[in-house]
Amino acid sequence: MSQPLAERLRPRTLDDYIGQRHLVGEGAVLRKMIDARHVTSFILWGPPGVGKTTLAQIIATRLEVPFFTLSAVTSGVKDVREVIEKAQKNRFFNTSSPILFIDEIHRFSKSQQDSLLGAVERGIVTLIGATTENPSFEVIRPLLSRCQTFVLKPLDRDDLLQLLQRALTTDVELKQKHVELAETDALLRYSGGDARKLLNILELVIDATDNEVITITNDIVAARLQQNPIAYDKGGEMHYDIISAFIKSIRGSDPDAALYWLARMIEGGEDPKFIARRLVISAAEDIGLANPNALLLANAAFDAVNKIGWPEGRIPLAEATVYLATSAKSNSAYLAIDKALDLVRRTGNQPVPLHLRNAPTSLMKDLGYHDGYKYPHDYPGHFTPQQYMPDELTRQSLWTPQHSPAEDVLAQRMKNYWGEDRF
C-alpha cells in the first residue's frame, strides 16, 4: 500500500525543508546550532502542519544521534522513564546526546513533565518538544527554563506554491499523471498554511479524478472537499486569538467587530457555553458598575444557551454581545479587587478590629469582641461612620470611581457618607 503523499514528500534535509526561514535559513539561529552540531533542548511552538516533527527528525539525522519519540497523548511517566533509560544506554563518550522528541508536549501532566527534568538537566537527552499551545501556559516553569522556545509560523503563499510544485515534479506517483494547476486559490485557502493539509487535499482531488488530464480549479477543489474553508481550531492558538479579538471588540465598544468575531466562532463550531462564559466575564470586568444590568443580561444569555444550544443559541449570544459592546464601560471594580489583593499580599494577615469581630461566647465578649460596633440600620439613612479596615490600613483607598451616569451616582453617595476627600 502506497504511503500518503505528505509522508512521501517529508523532507530529509534542511535544503529540502520549506518554510521557517527565520529559524533554519542561512545564518538563522537554529541553523547555526545545527551547523555547529551543538543543539540544546528546545520547544517548537506553532500550528499543525508547519514541520515541527520533520525538523526534529532532520536534526537527529544531521547530528547522527539516536532519535526517540513519545506522544503525550499515549505515553505515561513509565514510558518516559523507559525511553530515558534507553537513551542513557545509547549515549557514548564524547558524542552528542540522543534526541527525545515529544509531540504535543502540552498534553503532558505536571508529573510527566517533572520526570523529564533530571535527564534534560544532566544532558542524558536533548529534548525537542512540539506544541500547538503557548508553552508559557502549558509547560512547567522548571522545564521551560531549561529549553529555548522557537516559534514556527504558518506557511505563507510562496511556501505553499513551492510545495505544490515540488509535489507535482518530484513525487514518483504524481509525475506519472498529467496534472495542471489552473487555479490555486482554493487549495491555499483550504490548507490554512498547513503543509500536510495542502498535500492531503491535493492527493484527494487527484485521486477523485479519472480524466487523463487532471485540471485543478477552485471549483473542483471546493466540490471535492464539500466543507467550510474557515480555519478554526477549537483547541489551538486561533481559539484564543479569536476570543481575545471578540472580548477586545466589546471592550472597545465596536458591536460590528464583536459580531464578526462571534460569527467566526459560531461558524467554526465553538462551544456556545465557552462564548457565554466569556460574555459574563466581560460584563463584570469591562462594563461593571457603569451598567450593572450588563452582568444580569450576560448571565441570562448563559442560561438561555444552556437550555437551547445551537443554532438558536446564537440569538441570545448576539443580543448580549451587542448590549455589552454598546454599554458604558468601567473597570473600577476589576481594578479595585486587584489592588486589594496586592495590598493583602504586601501587608499579610492584619488583625480584624475588635468591634467588627464575632462574639458567640462570653469569653469573647469579655475580651472586647464586638464591643463598640454601631449597627448602621439604627442611624438615619442607614449609615454612621466607623472604622472597617484594620488599624494599620485605615488610610488605604482601593476603589476609585470612574465617570459614567450610573457610577457617578454611587460615587456621590460615598462622598456624602465619607466626605469629599475619600472618593
CSV table of C-alpha atoms in Angstrom, one decimal:
chain,number,residue,atom,x,y,z
A,1,MET,CA,0.0,0.0,0.0
A,2,SER,CA,1.4,3.4,-1.0
A,3,GLN,CA,2.3,5.9,1.6
A,4,PRO,CA,0.3,9.2,1.8
A,5,LEU,CA,1.7,12.0,-0.4
A,6,ALA,CA,2.5,14.1,2.7
A,7,GLU,CA,4.7,11.2,4.1
A,8,ARG,CA,6.3,10.6,0.7
A,9,LEU,CA,7.3,14.2,0.4
A,10,ARG,CA,8.6,14.6,4.0
A,11,PRO,CA,11.9,16.4,3.7
A,12,ARG,CA,15.1,14.6,4.8
A,13,THR,CA,17.5,17.5,4.8
A,14,LEU,CA,17.4,21.2,5.7
A,15,ASP,CA,17.9,22.1,2.0
A,16,ASP,CA,14.6,20.3,1.2
A,17,TYR,CA,12.8,21.9,4.2
A,18,ILE,CA,10.2,24.5,3.2
A,19,GLY,CA,9.3,27.5,5.4
A,20,GLN,CA,10.6,28.7,8.8
A,21,ARG,CA,13.4,30.7,7.2
A,22,HIS,CA,13.7,32.8,10.3
A,23,LEU,CA,14.9,29.7,12.1
A,24,VAL,CA,16.6,27.5,9.5
A,25,GLY,CA,17.6,29.9,6.8
A,26,GLU,CA,21.2,30.8,6.2
A,27,GLY,CA,22.6,32.5,9.3
A,28,ALA,CA,19.4,31.9,11.3
A,29,VAL,CA,19.7,30.9,15.0
A,30,LEU,CA,18.6,27.3,14.8
A,31,ARG,CA,20.6,26.7,11.6
A,32,LYS,CA,23.7,27.9,13.3
A,33,MET,CA,23.1,25.5,16.2
A,34,ILE,CA,22.7,22.6,13.8
A,35,ASP,CA,25.7,23.5,11.7
A,36,ALA,CA,27.8,23.8,14.8
A,37,ARG,CA,26.5,20.4,15.9
A,38,HIS,CA,25.7,21.9,19.3
A,39,VAL,CA,21.9,21.6,19.8
A,40,THR,CA,20.4,22.3,23.2
A,41,SER,CA,17.0,21.3,24.4
A,42,PHE,CA,14.2,23.4,22.8
A,43,ILE,CA,10.5,23.6,22.2
A,44,LEU,CA,8.9,24.2,18.8
A,45,TRP,CA,5.7,26.1,19.1
A,46,GLY,CA,3.5,26.5,16.1
A,47,PRO,CA,0.2,25.5,14.4
A,48,PRO,CA,-0.3,22.0,12.9
A,49,GLY,CA,1.4,21.0,9.6
A,50,VAL,CA,4.3,23.5,9.7
A,51,GLY,CA,7.1,21.0,10.0
A,52,LYS,CA,7.8,20.5,13.8
A,53,THR,CA,8.2,16.7,13.6
A,54,THR,CA,10.1,16.9,10.3
A,55,LEU,CA,12.5,19.4,11.7
A,56,ALA,CA,13.3,17.3,14.8
A,57,GLN,CA,14.0,14.2,12.5
A,58,ILE,CA,16.3,16.3,10.2
A,59,ILE,CA,18.3,17.5,13.2
A,60,ALA,CA,18.7,13.9,14.6
A,61,THR,CA,19.8,12.7,11.1
A,62,ARG,CA,22.2,15.7,10.7
A,63,LEU,CA,23.8,15.1,14.2
A,64,GLU,CA,23.8,11.3,13.7
A,65,VAL,CA,22.3,10.6,17.1
A,66,PRO,CA,19.6,8.2,18.2
A,67,PHE,CA,16.1,9.6,17.9
A,68,PHE,CA,13.4,8.6,20.4
A,69,THR,CA,9.8,9.7,20.1
A,70,LEU,CA,7.0,9.9,22.6
A,71,SER,CA,3.4,11.0,22.1
A,72,ALA,CA,2.0,12.9,25.0
A,73,VAL,CA,-1.4,11.5,24.2
A,74,THR,CA,-0.5,7.9,24.7
A,75,SER,CA,2.6,7.9,27.0
A,76,GLY,CA,2.8,8.0,30.7
A,77,VAL,CA,5.6,8.5,33.3
A,78,LYS,CA,6.6,4.9,33.0
A,79,ASP,CA,7.1,5.3,29.2
A,80,VAL,CA,9.2,8.5,29.8
A,81,ARG,CA,11.5,6.7,32.2
A,82,GLU,CA,11.9,3.7,29.9
A,83,VAL,CA,12.9,6.0,27.0
A,84,ILE,CA,15.4,7.9,29.2
A,85,GLU,CA,16.9,4.6,30.3
A,86,LYS,CA,17.3,3.5,26.6
A,87,ALA,CA,18.8,6.9,25.7
A,88,GLN,CA,21.3,6.6,28.6
A,89,LYS,CA,22.5,3.2,27.2
A,90,ASN,CA,22.8,4.7,23.7
A,91,ARG,CA,24.9,7.6,24.9
A,92,PHE,CA,28.6,7.2,24.1
A,93,PHE,CA,31.6,9.1,25.5
A,94,ASN,CA,32.1,12.5,23.8
A,95,THR,CA,29.1,12.1,21.5
A,96,SER,CA,26.0,14.3,21.3
A,97,SER,CA,23.1,13.3,23.4
A,98,PRO,CA,20.3,11.3,21.9
A,99,ILE,CA,17.3,13.3,20.9
A,100,LEU,CA,14.0,12.7,22.6
A,101,PHE,CA,11.1,14.2,20.6
A,102,ILE,CA,7.8,14.6,22.4
A,103,ASP,CA,4.9,15.5,20.2
A,104,GLU,CA,2.1,17.6,21.8
A,105,ILE,CA,4.1,18.1,24.9
A,106,HIS,CA,1.4,20.5,26.2
A,107,ARG,CA,-0.7,17.4,26.9
A,108,PHE,CA,1.9,16.0,29.4
A,109,SER,CA,0.8,16.3,33.0
A,110,LYS,CA,3.0,18.0,35.6
A,111,SER,CA,4.2,14.7,36.9
A,112,GLN,CA,5.1,13.6,33.3
A,113,GLN,CA,7.0,16.8,32.7
A,114,ASP,CA,8.7,16.5,36.1
A,115,SER,CA,10.0,13.1,35.1
A,116,LEU,CA,12.0,14.8,32.2
A,117,LEU,CA,13.8,17.3,34.3
A,118,GLY,CA,16.7,15.2,35.5
A,119,ALA,CA,17.5,13.8,32.1
A,120,VAL,CA,17.4,17.2,30.4
A,121,GLU,CA,19.5,18.9,33.1
A,122,ARG,CA,22.2,16.2,33.0
A,123,GLY,CA,22.3,16.1,29.3
A,124,ILE,CA,21.2,12.4,29.1
A,125,VAL,CA,18.8,13.5,26.3
A,126,THR,CA,18.4,16.6,24.2
A,127,LEU,CA,14.7,17.3,24.4
A,128,ILE,CA,12.7,18.6,21.5
A,129,GLY,CA,9.1,19.3,22.3
A,130,ALA,CA,6.4,20.2,19.8
A,131,THR,CA,3.3,22.1,20.8
A,132,THR,CA,0.4,23.9,19.2
A,133,GLU,CA,-0.2,25.7,22.6
A,134,ASN,CA,1.6,28.6,24.2
A,135,PRO,CA,4.4,26.8,26.2
A,136,SER,CA,4.4,29.5,28.8
A,137,PHE,CA,1.0,28.4,29.8
A,138,GLU,CA,1.3,24.6,29.3
A,139,VAL,CA,4.9,23.7,30.2
A,140,ILE,CA,6.1,23.8,33.8
A,141,ARG,CA,8.5,26.6,34.6
A,142,PRO,CA,11.5,24.4,35.6
A,143,LEU,CA,11.3,22.5,32.3
A,144,LEU,CA,10.7,25.7,30.3
A,145,SER,CA,13.7,27.4,31.9
A,146,ARG,CA,15.9,24.6,30.6
A,147,CYS,CA,14.7,24.9,27.0
A,148,GLN,CA,14.7,27.5,24.3
A,149,THR,CA,11.4,28.2,22.6
A,150,PHE,CA,11.3,28.6,18.8
A,151,VAL,CA,8.1,29.9,17.2
A,152,LEU,CA,7.1,28.3,13.9
A,153,LYS,CA,4.8,30.2,11.5
A,154,PRO,CA,2.1,29.0,9.2
A,155,LEU,CA,3.5,28.5,5.7
A,156,ASP,CA,3.0,31.6,3.5
A,157,ARG,CA,1.7,31.6,-0.1
A,158,ASP,CA,5.1,31.3,-1.6
A,159,ASP,CA,6.0,28.4,0.6
A,160,LEU,CA,2.7,26.6,-0.3
A,161,LEU,CA,3.2,27.2,-4.0
A,162,GLN,CA,6.7,25.8,-3.8
A,163,LEU,CA,5.4,22.7,-2.0
A,164,LEU,CA,2.8,22.2,-4.7
A,165,GLN,CA,5.4,22.4,-7.5
A,166,ARG,CA,7.7,20.0,-5.6
A,167,ALA,CA,4.8,17.5,-5.3
A,168,LEU,CA,3.9,17.6,-8.9
A,169,THR,CA,7.5,17.5,-10.2
A,170,THR,CA,9.3,15.2,-7.8
A,171,ASP,CA,6.8,12.7,-6.3
A,172,VAL,CA,7.2,9.3,-8.0
A,173,GLU,CA,3.4,8.7,-8.3
A,174,LEU,CA,2.3,12.2,-9.3
A,175,LYS,CA,5.0,12.5,-12.0
A,176,GLN,CA,3.2,9.7,-13.8
A,177,LYS,CA,0.0,11.7,-14.1
A,178,HIS,CA,-0.7,14.8,-16.2
A,179,VAL,CA,-1.8,17.4,-13.6
A,180,GLU,CA,-2.4,21.0,-14.5
A,181,LEU,CA,-2.7,23.6,-11.7
A,182,ALA,CA,-5.1,26.0,-13.4
A,183,GLU,CA,-6.1,27.7,-10.2
A,184,THR,CA,-4.6,27.5,-6.7
A,185,ASP,CA,-6.5,29.9,-4.5
A,186,ALA,CA,-8.9,27.3,-3.1
A,187,LEU,CA,-6.0,24.9,-2.4
A,188,LEU,CA,-4.2,27.5,-0.5
A,189,ARG,CA,-7.3,28.8,1.3
A,190,TYR,CA,-8.4,25.4,2.5
A,191,SER,CA,-4.9,24.5,3.7
A,192,GLY,CA,-4.7,27.4,6.0
A,193,GLY,CA,-0.9,27.4,6.0
A,194,ASP,CA,-0.7,23.7,6.9
A,195,ALA,CA,1.6,21.8,4.6
A,196,ARG,CA,0.2,18.4,5.5
A,197,LYS,CA,-3.4,19.6,4.8
A,198,LEU,CA,-2.4,21.1,1.5
A,199,LEU,CA,-0.8,17.8,0.3
A,200,ASN,CA,-3.8,15.8,1.6
A,201,ILE,CA,-6.2,18.0,-0.3
A,202,LEU,CA,-4.1,17.8,-3.5
A,203,GLU,CA,-4.0,14.0,-3.2
A,204,LEU,CA,-7.7,13.8,-2.6
A,205,VAL,CA,-8.6,15.9,-5.6
A,206,ILE,CA,-6.2,14.0,-7.9
A,207,ASP,CA,-7.4,10.6,-6.7
A,208,ALA,CA,-11.0,11.5,-7.2
A,209,THR,CA,-10.4,12.4,-10.9
A,210,ASP,CA,-10.3,9.7,-13.7
A,211,ASN,CA,-9.5,12.1,-16.6
A,212,GLU,CA,-6.3,11.6,-18.4
A,213,VAL,CA,-5.5,15.3,-17.9
A,214,ILE,CA,-6.3,16.4,-14.4
A,215,THR,CA,-7.0,20.1,-14.3
A,216,ILE,CA,-7.3,21.6,-10.8
A,217,THR,CA,-9.5,24.6,-10.4
A,218,ASN,CA,-11.0,26.4,-7.4
A,219,ASP,CA,-14.5,25.0,-8.2
A,220,ILE,CA,-13.2,21.4,-8.4
A,221,VAL,CA,-11.4,21.7,-5.1
A,222,ALA,CA,-14.4,23.1,-3.3
A,223,ALA,CA,-16.7,20.4,-4.8
A,224,ARG,CA,-14.3,17.6,-3.8
A,225,LEU,CA,-14.0,18.9,-0.2
A,226,GLN,CA,-17.6,20.0,0.4
A,227,GLN,CA,-16.6,21.7,3.6
A,228,ASN,CA,-16.3,25.2,5.1
A,229,PRO,CA,-12.8,26.7,4.4
A,230,ILE,CA,-12.8,28.7,7.6
A,231,ALA,CA,-9.9,27.7,9.8
A,232,TYR,CA,-10.8,27.5,13.4
A,233,ASP,CA,-9.0,25.1,15.8
A,234,LYS,CA,-11.1,24.9,19.0
A,235,GLY,CA,-8.2,23.5,20.9
A,236,GLY,CA,-5.4,25.6,19.3
A,237,GLU,CA,-3.9,29.1,19.3
A,238,MET,CA,-6.5,30.5,16.9
A,239,HIS,CA,-9.2,29.6,19.5
A,240,TYR,CA,-7.6,32.0,22.0
A,241,ASP,CA,-6.7,34.7,19.4
A,242,ILE,CA,-10.3,34.9,18.2
A,243,ILE,CA,-11.9,35.0,21.7
A,244,SER,CA,-9.3,37.7,22.5
A,245,ALA,CA,-10.4,39.8,19.5
A,246,PHE,CA,-14.1,39.2,20.5
A,247,ILE,CA,-13.6,40.5,24.0
A,248,LYS,CA,-11.4,43.4,22.9
A,249,SER,CA,-14.0,44.5,20.4
A,250,ILE,CA,-16.7,44.5,23.1
A,251,ARG,CA,-14.3,46.4,25.4
A,252,GLY,CA,-13.6,48.9,22.6
A,253,SER,CA,-17.4,49.5,22.0
A,254,ASP,CA,-17.4,48.1,18.5
A,255,PRO,CA,-20.6,46.0,18.1
A,256,ASP,CA,-19.9,45.2,14.4
A,257,ALA,CA,-16.4,43.8,15.1
A,258,ALA,CA,-17.7,41.9,18.1
A,259,LEU,CA,-20.5,40.3,16.0
A,260,TYR,CA,-18.0,39.4,13.3
A,261,TRP,CA,-15.7,37.5,15.8
A,262,LEU,CA,-18.8,35.9,17.3
A,263,ALA,CA,-19.8,34.7,13.9
A,264,ARG,CA,-16.3,33.3,13.3
A,265,MET,CA,-16.6,31.2,16.5
A,266,ILE,CA,-20.2,30.1,15.7
A,267,GLU,CA,-19.2,29.1,12.2
A,268,GLY,CA,-16.1,27.3,13.5
A,269,GLY,CA,-18.2,25.1,15.8
A,270,GLU,CA,-17.1,26.7,19.1
A,271,ASP,CA,-18.8,25.6,22.3
A,272,PRO,CA,-21.6,28.1,23.0
A,273,LYS,CA,-21.0,27.8,26.7
A,274,PHE,CA,-17.4,28.9,26.3
A,275,ILE,CA,-18.6,32.1,24.5
A,276,ALA,CA,-21.3,32.7,27.1
A,277,ARG,CA,-18.8,32.4,29.9
A,278,ARG,CA,-16.6,35.0,28.4
A,279,LEU,CA,-19.5,37.4,28.0
A,280,VAL,CA,-20.2,37.0,31.7
A,281,ILE,CA,-16.6,37.8,32.5
A,282,SER,CA,-16.6,40.8,30.1
A,283,ALA,CA,-19.8,42.2,31.7
A,284,ALA,CA,-18.2,42.1,35.1
A,285,GLU,CA,-14.7,43.2,34.1
A,286,ASP,CA,-15.3,45.8,31.3
A,287,ILE,CA,-18.8,47.2,31.9
A,288,GLY,CA,-19.0,46.7,35.6
A,289,LEU,CA,-20.6,49.4,37.7
A,290,ALA,CA,-21.2,51.6,34.7
A,291,ASN,CA,-24.1,49.3,33.8
A,292,PRO,CA,-24.8,46.6,36.4
A,293,ASN,CA,-27.6,45.2,34.2
A,294,ALA,CA,-25.0,44.0,31.7
A,295,LEU,CA,-24.0,41.2,34.1
A,296,LEU,CA,-27.6,40.2,34.5
A,297,LEU,CA,-28.1,40.1,30.7
A,298,ALA,CA,-24.9,38.2,30.1
A,299,ASN,CA,-25.9,35.7,32.8
A,300,ALA,CA,-29.3,35.3,31.3
A,301,ALA,CA,-27.7,34.7,27.9
A,302,PHE,CA,-25.6,31.9,29.5
A,303,ASP,CA,-28.8,30.3,31.0
A,304,ALA,CA,-30.6,30.6,27.6
A,305,VAL,CA,-27.7,29.0,25.7
A,306,ASN,CA,-27.6,26.1,28.3
A,307,LYS,CA,-31.3,25.5,27.7
A,308,ILE,CA,-31.5,25.8,23.9
A,309,GLY,CA,-28.0,25.2,22.4
A,310,TRP,CA,-27.3,25.7,18.7
A,311,PRO,CA,-28.4,27.0,16.4
A,312,GLU,CA,-30.9,29.2,18.3
A,313,GLY,CA,-28.3,30.0,21.0
A,314,ARG,CA,-26.7,32.4,18.5
A,315,ILE,CA,-29.6,34.8,19.1
A,316,PRO,CA,-29.1,35.4,22.9
A,317,LEU,CA,-25.4,35.4,22.4
A,318,ALA,CA,-25.7,38.1,19.7
A,319,GLU,CA,-28.1,40.1,21.9
A,320,ALA,CA,-25.7,40.1,24.8
A,321,THR,CA,-22.8,40.9,22.5
A,322,VAL,CA,-24.4,44.0,21.1
A,323,TYR,CA,-25.7,45.1,24.5
A,324,LEU,CA,-22.2,44.8,26.1
A,325,ALA,CA,-20.4,46.4,23.2
A,326,THR,CA,-22.8,49.4,23.3
A,327,SER,CA,-22.8,49.8,27.1
A,328,ALA,CA,-20.9,52.4,29.1
A,329,LYS,CA,-17.7,50.9,30.3
A,330,SER,CA,-16.0,50.8,33.7
A,331,ASN,CA,-13.3,48.5,35.1
A,332,SER,CA,-13.2,50.2,38.6
A,333,ALA,CA,-14.4,47.0,40.4
A,334,TYR,CA,-11.9,44.9,38.5
A,335,LEU,CA,-9.0,47.3,39.3
A,336,ALA,CA,-10.2,47.6,42.9
A,337,ILE,CA,-10.1,43.9,43.7
A,338,ASP,CA,-6.7,43.5,42.1
A,339,LYS,CA,-5.5,46.5,44.2
A,340,ALA,CA,-7.0,44.9,47.3
A,341,LEU,CA,-5.3,41.6,46.6
A,342,ASP,CA,-2.0,43.3,46.1
A,343,LEU,CA,-2.5,45.1,49.5
A,344,VAL,CA,-3.2,41.8,51.2
A,345,ARG,CA,-0.1,40.1,49.7
A,346,ARG,CA,2.1,43.1,50.8
A,347,THR,CA,0.7,43.5,54.3
A,348,GLY,CA,-0.2,40.0,55.4
A,349,ASN,CA,-2.9,38.9,57.9
A,350,GLN,CA,-3.8,42.2,59.5
A,351,PRO,CA,-6.0,41.6,62.7
A,352,VAL,CA,-9.7,42.3,62.5
A,353,PRO,CA,-10.6,45.3,64.7
A,354,LEU,CA,-12.3,44.2,67.9
A,355,HIS,CA,-15.6,45.9,67.3
A,356,LEU,CA,-16.0,44.0,64.0
A,357,ARG,CA,-15.3,40.6,65.4
A,358,ASN,CA,-18.0,38.0,66.1
A,359,ALA,CA,-18.7,37.3,69.8
A,360,PRO,CA,-20.6,34.0,70.1
A,361,THR,CA,-19.2,33.2,73.6
A,362,SER,CA,-19.0,35.1,76.9
A,363,LEU,CA,-15.2,34.9,76.8
A,364,MET,CA,-15.1,36.7,73.5
A,365,LYS,CA,-17.4,39.3,74.9
A,366,ASP,CA,-15.2,39.8,77.9
A,367,LEU,CA,-12.2,40.2,75.6
A,368,GLY,CA,-14.0,43.1,73.9
A,369,TYR,CA,-15.1,41.3,70.7
A,370,HIS,CA,-18.0,43.2,69.0
A,371,ASP,CA,-17.7,45.9,71.7
A,372,GLY,CA,-18.4,49.3,70.2
A,373,TYR,CA,-19.9,48.2,66.9
A,374,LYS,CA,-22.5,50.5,65.6
A,375,TYR,CA,-25.4,48.9,63.7
A,376,PRO,CA,-25.9,51.1,60.7
A,377,HIS,CA,-29.7,50.5,60.5
A,378,ASP,CA,-30.1,52.2,63.8
A,379,TYR,CA,-29.0,55.5,62.3
A,380,PRO,CA,-30.5,58.0,59.8
A,381,GLY,CA,-30.0,56.9,56.2
A,382,HIS,CA,-28.8,53.5,57.4
A,383,PHE,CA,-25.3,54.9,57.8
A,384,THR,CA,-22.9,56.0,60.6
A,385,PRO,CA,-19.1,56.5,60.2
A,386,GLN,CA,-16.9,53.9,61.9
A,387,GLN,CA,-13.7,52.0,61.2
A,388,TYR,CA,-13.9,48.9,59.0
A,389,MET,CA,-10.3,48.5,57.8
A,390,PRO,CA,-7.6,47.0,60.0
A,391,ASP,CA,-5.8,49.6,62.2
A,392,GLU,CA,-2.7,49.7,60.1
A,393,LEU,CA,-4.6,50.2,56.8
A,394,THR,CA,-7.1,52.9,57.7
A,395,ARG,CA,-5.7,55.4,55.1
A,396,GLN,CA,-5.8,52.9,52.2
A,397,SER,CA,-8.2,53.6,49.3
A,398,LEU,CA,-8.9,50.8,46.9
A,399,TRP,CA,-12.0,51.7,44.8
A,400,THR,CA,-11.6,54.7,42.5
A,401,PRO,CA,-14.9,55.6,40.8
A,402,GLN,CA,-14.9,56.1,37.1
A,403,HIS,CA,-17.2,58.5,35.2
A,404,SER,CA,-20.5,57.2,33.9
A,405,PRO,CA,-24.0,58.2,34.8
A,406,ALA,CA,-24.5,55.1,37.0
A,407,GLU,CA,-21.2,55.2,38.7
A,408,ASP,CA,-21.4,58.9,39.3
A,409,VAL,CA,-24.4,58.2,41.5
A,410,LEU,CA,-22.5,55.6,43.5
A,411,ALA,CA,-19.5,57.9,43.9
A,412,GLN,CA,-21.7,60.8,45.1
A,413,ARG,CA,-23.4,58.6,47.7
A,414,MET,CA,-20.0,57.6,49.1
A,415,LYS,CA,-18.8,61.2,49.2
A,416,ASN,CA,-22.0,62.1,51.1
A,417,TYR,CA,-21.2,59.3,53.6
A,418,TRP,CA,-17.4,59.6,54.0
A,419,GLY,CA,-16.6,63.1,52.7
A,420,GLU,CA,-15.1,64.5,49.5
A,421,ASP,CA,-11.5,63.5,50.4
A,422,ARG,CA,-12.1,59.8,50.3
A,423,PHE,CA,-13.7,59.3,46.9
